XYZ file of C-alpha atoms in Angstrom:
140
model
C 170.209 50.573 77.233
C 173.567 52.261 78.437
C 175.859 51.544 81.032
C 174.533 54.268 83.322
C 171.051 52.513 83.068
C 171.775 48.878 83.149
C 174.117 49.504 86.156
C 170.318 51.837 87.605
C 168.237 49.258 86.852
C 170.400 45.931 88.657
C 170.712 47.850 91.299
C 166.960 48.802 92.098
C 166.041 45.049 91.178
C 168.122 44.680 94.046
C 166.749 47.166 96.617
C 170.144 49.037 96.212
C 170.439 52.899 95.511
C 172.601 53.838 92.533
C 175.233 55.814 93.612
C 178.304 57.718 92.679
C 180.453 55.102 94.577
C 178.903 52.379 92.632
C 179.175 54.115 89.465
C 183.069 54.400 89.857
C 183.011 50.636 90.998
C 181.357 49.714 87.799
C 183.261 51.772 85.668
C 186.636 50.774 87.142
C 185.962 47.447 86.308
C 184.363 47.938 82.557
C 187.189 50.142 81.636
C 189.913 47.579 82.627
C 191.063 44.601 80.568
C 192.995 42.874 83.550
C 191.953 40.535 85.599
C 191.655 41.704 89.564
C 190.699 40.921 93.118
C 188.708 42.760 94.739
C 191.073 44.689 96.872
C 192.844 45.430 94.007
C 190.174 47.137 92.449
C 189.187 49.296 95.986
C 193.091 50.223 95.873
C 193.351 51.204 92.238
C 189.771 53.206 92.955
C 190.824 55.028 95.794
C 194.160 56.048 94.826
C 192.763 57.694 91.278
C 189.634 59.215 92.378
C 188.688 61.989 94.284
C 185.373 60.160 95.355
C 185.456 58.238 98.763
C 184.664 54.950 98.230
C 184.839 52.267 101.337
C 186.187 48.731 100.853
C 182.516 47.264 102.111
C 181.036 48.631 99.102
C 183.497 47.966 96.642
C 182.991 44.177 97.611
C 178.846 44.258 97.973
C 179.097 46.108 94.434
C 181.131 43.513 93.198
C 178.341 40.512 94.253
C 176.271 42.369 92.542
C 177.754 42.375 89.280
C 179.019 39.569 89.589
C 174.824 38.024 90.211
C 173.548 40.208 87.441
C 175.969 38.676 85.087
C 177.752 41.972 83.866
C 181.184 40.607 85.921
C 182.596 37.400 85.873
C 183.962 35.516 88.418
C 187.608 33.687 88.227
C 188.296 31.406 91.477
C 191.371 30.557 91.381
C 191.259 27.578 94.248
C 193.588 28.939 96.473
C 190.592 31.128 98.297
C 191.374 34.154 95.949
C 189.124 35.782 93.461
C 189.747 37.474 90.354
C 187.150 39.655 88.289
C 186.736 41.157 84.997
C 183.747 42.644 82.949
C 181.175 40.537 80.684
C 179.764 43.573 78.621
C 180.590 43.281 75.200
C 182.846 40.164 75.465
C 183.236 37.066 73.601
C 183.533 34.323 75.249
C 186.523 33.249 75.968
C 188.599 30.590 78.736
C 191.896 30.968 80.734
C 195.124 29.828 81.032
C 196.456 29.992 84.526
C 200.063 29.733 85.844
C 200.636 28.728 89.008
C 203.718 30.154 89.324
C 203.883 33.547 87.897
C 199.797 34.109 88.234
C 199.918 34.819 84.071
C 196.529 34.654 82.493
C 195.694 33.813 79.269
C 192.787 34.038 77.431
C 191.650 31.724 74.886
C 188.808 30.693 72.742
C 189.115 27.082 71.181
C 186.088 26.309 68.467
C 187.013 22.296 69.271
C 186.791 22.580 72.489
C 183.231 24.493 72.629
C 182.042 21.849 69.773
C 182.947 18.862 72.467
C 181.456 20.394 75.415
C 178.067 20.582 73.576
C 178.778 17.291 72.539
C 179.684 15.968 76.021
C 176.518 17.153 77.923
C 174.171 16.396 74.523
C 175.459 12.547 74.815
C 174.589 12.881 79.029
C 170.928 14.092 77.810
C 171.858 17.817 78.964
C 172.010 21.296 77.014
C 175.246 23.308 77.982
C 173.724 26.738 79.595
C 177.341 28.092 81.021
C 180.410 27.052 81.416
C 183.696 28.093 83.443
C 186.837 26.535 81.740
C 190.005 27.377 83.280
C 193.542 25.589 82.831
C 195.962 25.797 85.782
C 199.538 24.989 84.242
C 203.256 25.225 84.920
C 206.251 26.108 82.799
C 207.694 23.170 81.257
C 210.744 22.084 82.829
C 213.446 22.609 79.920
């Protein structure tokens, strides 16, 4: 199925019209490889495009995506959000300064391996997991 009709189909599953706006939404967000808030991404849209899009609907689009799995969801504990597409992705974890907001992506075959073994030992089978790092520089 492409993009056009997996973005279609979410949305009527969720009594929501496809439209232009939420097109551009969707492919503002699949065509990036950073990591954004929300109001980031309603900035970025409405500054490039000729289309009208209104901040309400950049965030409802966003829940959306983010529900239906094709967005993922990075809180960051200080009541911020950042976003970034699932489509074609490996999975990966981050690396979060505190300081300079850096994010770094990783994928750790150890780590994954102990998880399953974790939840396994706790009578559990690991369905999803969200592993982020918050870290500092070291102090030279």
């Amino acid at each position: 199925m492409n993009q056009i009709n997996i973005l279609k189909s979410i949305l009527k599953s969720e009594g929501l019209r496809y439209t232009q706006q939420r097109q551009t939404i969707w492919d503002e967000i699949r065509e990036s490889k950073e990591h954004r808030d929300a109001e980031e991404i309603y900035l970025i849209i409405k500054k490039k495009n000729a289309i009208n899009v209104s901040r309400a609907t950049v965030y409802r689009t966003i829940d959306v995506l983010v529900k239906n799995n094709l967005v993922r969801k990075m809180e960051l504990g200080d009541g911020r959000a950042l976003y970034e597409h699932k489509i074609d992705e490996e999975h990966h974890d981050h690396i979060i300064c505190t300081e300079t907001g850096k994010i770094i992506e990783f994928y750790n075959e150890k780590l994954e391996q102990l998880q399953d073994e974790i939840v396994k030992e706790h009578g559990y089978e690991l369905v999803r997991h969200v592993h982020q790092l918050f870290v500092k520089p070291l102090k030279k």
